[in-house]
Short mmCIF file of C-alpha atoms in Angstrom, two decimals:
data_model
loop_
_atom_site.label_atom_id
_atom_site.label_comp_id
_atom_site.label_asym_id
_atom_site.label_seq_id
_atom_site.Cartn_x
_atom_site.Cartn_y
_atom_site.Cartn_z
CA GLY B 149 80.91 22.62 220.34
CA ALA B 150 82.97 25.73 219.89
CA GLY B 151 85.97 24.51 221.86
CA VAL B 152 87.73 21.42 223.09
CA SER B 153 85.69 19.74 225.79
CA GLN B 154 87.10 17.44 228.45
CA SER B 155 85.24 15.38 230.99
CA PRO B 156 85.16 15.00 233.85
CA SER B 157 86.65 18.26 235.11
CA ASN B 158 87.76 16.58 238.29
CA LYS B 159 88.15 12.94 239.21
CA VAL B 160 89.07 11.43 242.54
CA THR B 161 89.80 7.73 242.45
CA GLU B 162 91.22 5.11 244.74
CA LYS B 163 94.63 3.66 244.10
CA GLY B 164 94.37 0.59 241.93
CA LYS B 165 91.18 1.60 240.14
CA ASP B 166 90.94 2.24 236.41
CA VAL B 167 89.90 5.66 235.08
CA GLU B 168 88.79 6.97 231.71
CA LEU B 169 89.25 10.57 230.65
CA ARG B 170 87.37 11.91 227.67
CA CYS B 171 88.23 14.57 225.09
CA ASP B 172 85.91 16.04 222.46
CA PRO B 173 88.03 17.98 219.97
CA ILE B 174 86.93 20.84 217.79
CA SER B 175 85.01 19.55 214.79
CA GLY B 176 87.24 19.14 211.75
CA HIS B 177 90.50 19.08 213.69
CA THR B 178 92.49 16.07 212.59
CA ALA B 179 95.27 16.28 215.18
CA LEU B 180 94.64 15.47 218.84
CA TYR B 181 97.15 15.56 221.69
CA TRP B 182 97.17 14.40 225.29
CA TYR B 183 99.50 15.99 227.82
CA ARG B 184 100.02 15.52 231.54
CA GLN B 185 100.76 18.45 233.81
CA SER B 186 101.86 17.80 237.36
CA LEU B 187 101.31 20.54 239.92
CA GLY B 188 103.08 23.69 238.79
CA GLN B 189 105.07 21.82 236.18
CA GLY B 190 105.35 21.75 232.41
CA LEU B 191 103.38 19.82 229.84
CA GLU B 192 104.52 16.24 229.45
CA PHE B 193 103.61 14.83 226.05
CA LEU B 194 101.70 11.55 226.25
CA ILE B 195 100.22 10.65 222.86
CA TYR B 196 99.36 12.22 219.52
CA PHE B 197 96.75 11.25 216.94
CA GLN B 198 96.83 12.55 213.36
CA GLY B 199 93.97 11.55 211.10
CA ASN B 200 94.09 7.88 210.21
CA SER B 201 97.80 7.51 210.87
CA ALA B 202 99.12 5.30 213.63
CA PRO B 203 99.28 7.34 216.84
CA ASP B 204 102.57 8.50 218.30
CA LYS B 205 102.56 6.78 221.69
CA SER B 206 106.15 7.63 222.55
CA GLY B 207 105.20 9.69 225.60
CA LEU B 208 103.06 7.16 227.44
CA PRO B 209 104.87 6.56 230.75
CA SER B 210 103.89 2.90 231.21
CA ASP B 211 101.71 0.17 229.80
CA ARG B 212 99.03 1.18 232.29
CA PHE B 213 98.31 4.13 230.02
CA SER B 214 96.45 3.77 226.74
CA ALA B 215 94.38 5.98 224.48
CA GLU B 216 92.12 5.61 221.53
CA ARG B 217 90.39 7.91 219.14
CA THR B 218 87.17 6.68 217.62
CA GLY B 219 86.04 7.84 214.21
CA GLY B 220 88.72 10.48 214.10
CA SER B 221 86.88 12.50 216.72
CA VAL B 222 86.41 11.73 220.42
CA SER B 223 89.40 10.39 222.32
CA THR B 224 89.59 8.46 225.58
CA LEU B 225 92.69 8.22 227.75
CA THR B 226 92.59 5.19 230.05
CA ILE B 227 94.78 4.69 233.07
CA GLN B 228 94.67 1.22 234.57
CA ARG B 229 95.54 0.37 238.16
CA THR B 230 96.05 4.01 239.06
CA GLN B 231 98.95 5.01 241.28
CA GLN B 232 99.38 8.13 243.40
CA GLU B 233 102.03 9.43 241.02
CA ASP B 234 99.37 9.52 238.29
CA SER B 235 97.76 12.47 240.09
CA ALA B 236 97.97 15.43 237.71
CA VAL B 237 95.99 17.54 235.30
CA TYR B 238 95.46 15.81 231.97
CA LEU B 239 95.14 18.24 229.09
CA CYS B 240 93.79 17.52 225.64
CA ALA B 241 94.38 19.71 222.58
CA SER B 242 93.22 19.62 218.98
CA ARG B 243 94.54 21.25 215.88
CA LEU B 244 93.98 21.48 212.14
CA LYS B 245 96.40 19.44 210.11
CA THR B 246 98.60 22.27 208.89
CA LEU B 247 101.93 22.86 210.61
CA ASN B 248 101.49 26.43 211.72
CA THR B 249 98.04 26.29 213.21
CA GLU B 250 97.21 26.97 216.79
CA ALA B 251 96.50 24.07 219.12
CA PHE B 252 93.32 24.62 221.11
CA PHE B 253 93.23 23.19 224.59
CA GLY B 254 90.47 21.93 226.82
CA GLN B 255 90.24 22.91 230.46
CA GLY B 256 91.78 19.65 231.52
CA THR B 257 90.82 16.87 233.93
CA ARG B 258 92.32 17.07 237.39
CA LEU B 259 92.95 13.50 238.51
CA THR B 260 93.59 12.77 242.16
CA VAL B 261 94.52 9.27 243.21
CA VAL B 262 94.04 8.62 246.93
CA ALA U 77 114.62 14.37 219.06
CA GLN U 78 112.64 17.52 219.67
CA THR U 79 113.49 19.32 222.88
CA VAL U 80 112.40 22.69 224.17
CA THR U 81 114.15 24.26 227.14
CA GLN U 82 113.03 27.14 229.30
CA SER U 83 115.79 27.97 231.75
CA GLN U 84 113.86 30.40 233.97
CA PRO U 85 111.45 28.56 236.29
CA GLU U 86 110.18 31.81 237.80
CA MET U 87 110.34 35.53 237.09
CA SER U 88 108.88 38.55 238.78
CA VAL U 89 108.67 42.17 237.62
CA GLN U 90 106.81 45.34 238.51
CA GLU U 91 103.78 46.45 236.56
CA ALA U 92 104.66 48.48 233.43
CA GLU U 93 108.16 47.03 233.21
CA THR U 94 109.45 45.01 230.28
CA VAL U 95 110.28 41.35 230.79
CA THR U 96 111.95 38.77 228.53
CA LEU U 97 111.37 35.04 228.82
CA SER U 98 113.96 32.70 227.33
CA CYS U 99 113.47 29.58 225.25
CA THR U 100 115.86 27.38 223.32
CA TYR U 101 114.99 24.39 221.18
CA ASP U 102 116.65 21.61 219.31
CA THR U 103 115.49 20.36 215.94
CA SER U 104 116.92 18.81 212.82
CA GLU U 105 114.05 20.03 210.65
CA SER U 106 114.31 23.03 208.34
CA ASN U 107 110.61 23.80 208.42
CA TYR U 108 109.05 24.27 211.83
CA TYR U 109 106.98 26.65 213.89
CA LEU U 110 107.45 28.10 217.33
CA PHE U 111 104.77 29.20 219.74
CA TRP U 112 104.37 30.90 223.09
CA TYR U 113 101.36 29.91 225.17
CA LYS U 114 100.07 31.49 228.35
CA GLN U 115 98.38 29.53 231.13
CA PRO U 116 96.71 31.77 233.74
CA PRO U 117 95.43 30.37 237.05
CA SER U 118 92.23 29.36 235.26
CA ARG U 119 94.33 26.61 233.64
CA GLN U 120 93.17 27.53 230.13
CA MET U 121 96.02 27.52 227.62
CA ILE U 122 96.00 30.59 225.38
CA LEU U 123 98.16 31.22 222.32
CA VAL U 124 100.20 34.40 222.73
CA ILE U 125 102.29 34.49 219.56
CA ARG U 126 103.70 32.25 216.83
CA GLN U 127 106.78 32.38 214.59
CA GLU U 128 107.46 30.61 211.31
CA ALA U 129 111.04 29.38 211.09
CA TYR U 130 111.52 30.44 207.48
CA LYS U 131 110.57 34.06 208.25
CA GLN U 132 113.40 36.24 209.42
CA GLN U 133 111.14 39.00 210.68
CA ASN U 134 110.26 38.68 214.34
CA ALA U 135 106.58 38.24 215.10
CA THR U 136 104.77 40.88 217.15
CA GLU U 137 101.31 40.96 218.74
CA ASN U 138 100.60 44.25 220.48
CA ARG U 139 102.73 44.25 223.66
CA PHE U 140 104.20 40.84 222.87
CA SER U 141 107.15 40.29 220.55
CA VAL U 142 109.72 37.62 219.97
CA ASN U 143 113.45 37.60 219.33
CA PHE U 144 113.97 34.65 217.00
CA GLN U 145 117.61 33.68 216.51
CA LYS U 146 117.49 30.71 214.15
CA ALA U 147 121.19 29.88 214.14
CA ALA U 148 121.26 29.89 217.92
CA LYS U 149 117.90 28.06 218.11
CA SER U 150 116.63 30.69 220.48
CA PHE U 151 113.10 32.05 220.72
CA SER U 152 112.59 34.57 223.52
CA LEU U 153 109.36 36.37 224.36
CA LYS U 154 109.36 40.04 225.29
CA ILE U 155 106.40 41.53 227.13
CA SER U 156 106.36 45.31 227.12
CA ASP U 157 104.42 47.50 229.53
CA SER U 158 103.55 44.44 231.61
CA GLN U 159 100.12 44.27 233.20
CA LEU U 160 98.75 42.43 236.22
CA GLY U 161 96.77 40.23 233.84
CA ASP U 162 99.99 38.96 232.34
CA THR U 163 100.61 36.94 235.51
CA ALA U 164 100.63 33.32 234.33
CA MET U 165 102.74 30.34 233.35
CA TYR U 166 104.30 30.82 229.94
CA PHE U 167 105.19 27.87 227.75
CA CYS U 168 107.36 27.80 224.68
CA ALA U 169 106.49 25.13 222.10
CA GLU U 170 107.80 23.79 218.81
CA SER U 171 105.99 22.05 216.00
CA GLN U 172 107.71 20.32 213.12
CA GLY U 173 107.41 17.70 210.46
CA ALA U 174 104.75 15.29 211.60
CA GLN U 175 103.32 18.09 213.68
CA LYS U 176 104.14 16.73 217.08
CA LEU U 177 103.87 19.69 219.42
CA VAL U 178 106.50 19.75 222.17
CA PHE U 179 106.47 22.14 225.12
CA GLY U 180 109.10 23.47 227.45
CA GLN U 181 108.84 23.25 231.23
CA GLY U 182 107.36 26.70 231.55
CA THR U 183 108.23 29.98 233.27
CA ARG U 184 106.02 31.26 236.06
CA LEU U 185 105.72 35.01 235.59
CA THR U 186 104.39 37.28 238.32
CA ILE U 187 103.58 40.91 237.68
CA ASN U 188 103.60 42.91 240.90
CA PRO U 189 101.53 46.07 241.42
#
């Protein structure tokens, strides 16, 4: 596709359930980022993938959060045993490898834990 | 560690006025890039302007310009002749070294008619 695609757009889940959020980056982009944005707040870095390098997981808030990127393309962010404080918009972005390039963002997944 | 700080949670100006949004950052790298992104109510993040750290000349894009003070690690965004469509959250971001992209907390800008 022409842009970064995230699915689903919205997800309502019950507390304690597991959820998977998907990100399809722009073809050819080697860098992929996940961010969390709570209502009206800034972007909290979660995890960063760059090519075949080990991901930078330094932003994951707990061991309930994990992410993988298969074949250097699609990424899935998994949240296990969801809690109400996990409610937020989860944004994915992709970028070419070079330092000065623009990061392109998807529309995000709004997760609501009830 | 990379940190980006935006000290103005909210700002409000009248249409056609000029407004400046502040951003400071902390980095130990000599080669890095700075960005301003806009997030309107649609939630879509849009690049407004970028600045290369090794360039002394301030970047400009139409009504948008930056004041890059490298020694002070300051990177403010000036919006001239503000328009209603400029109403959005604005995020400052820094990219360095391994290309981790770190954002500030954002400034909510409202342009009033």
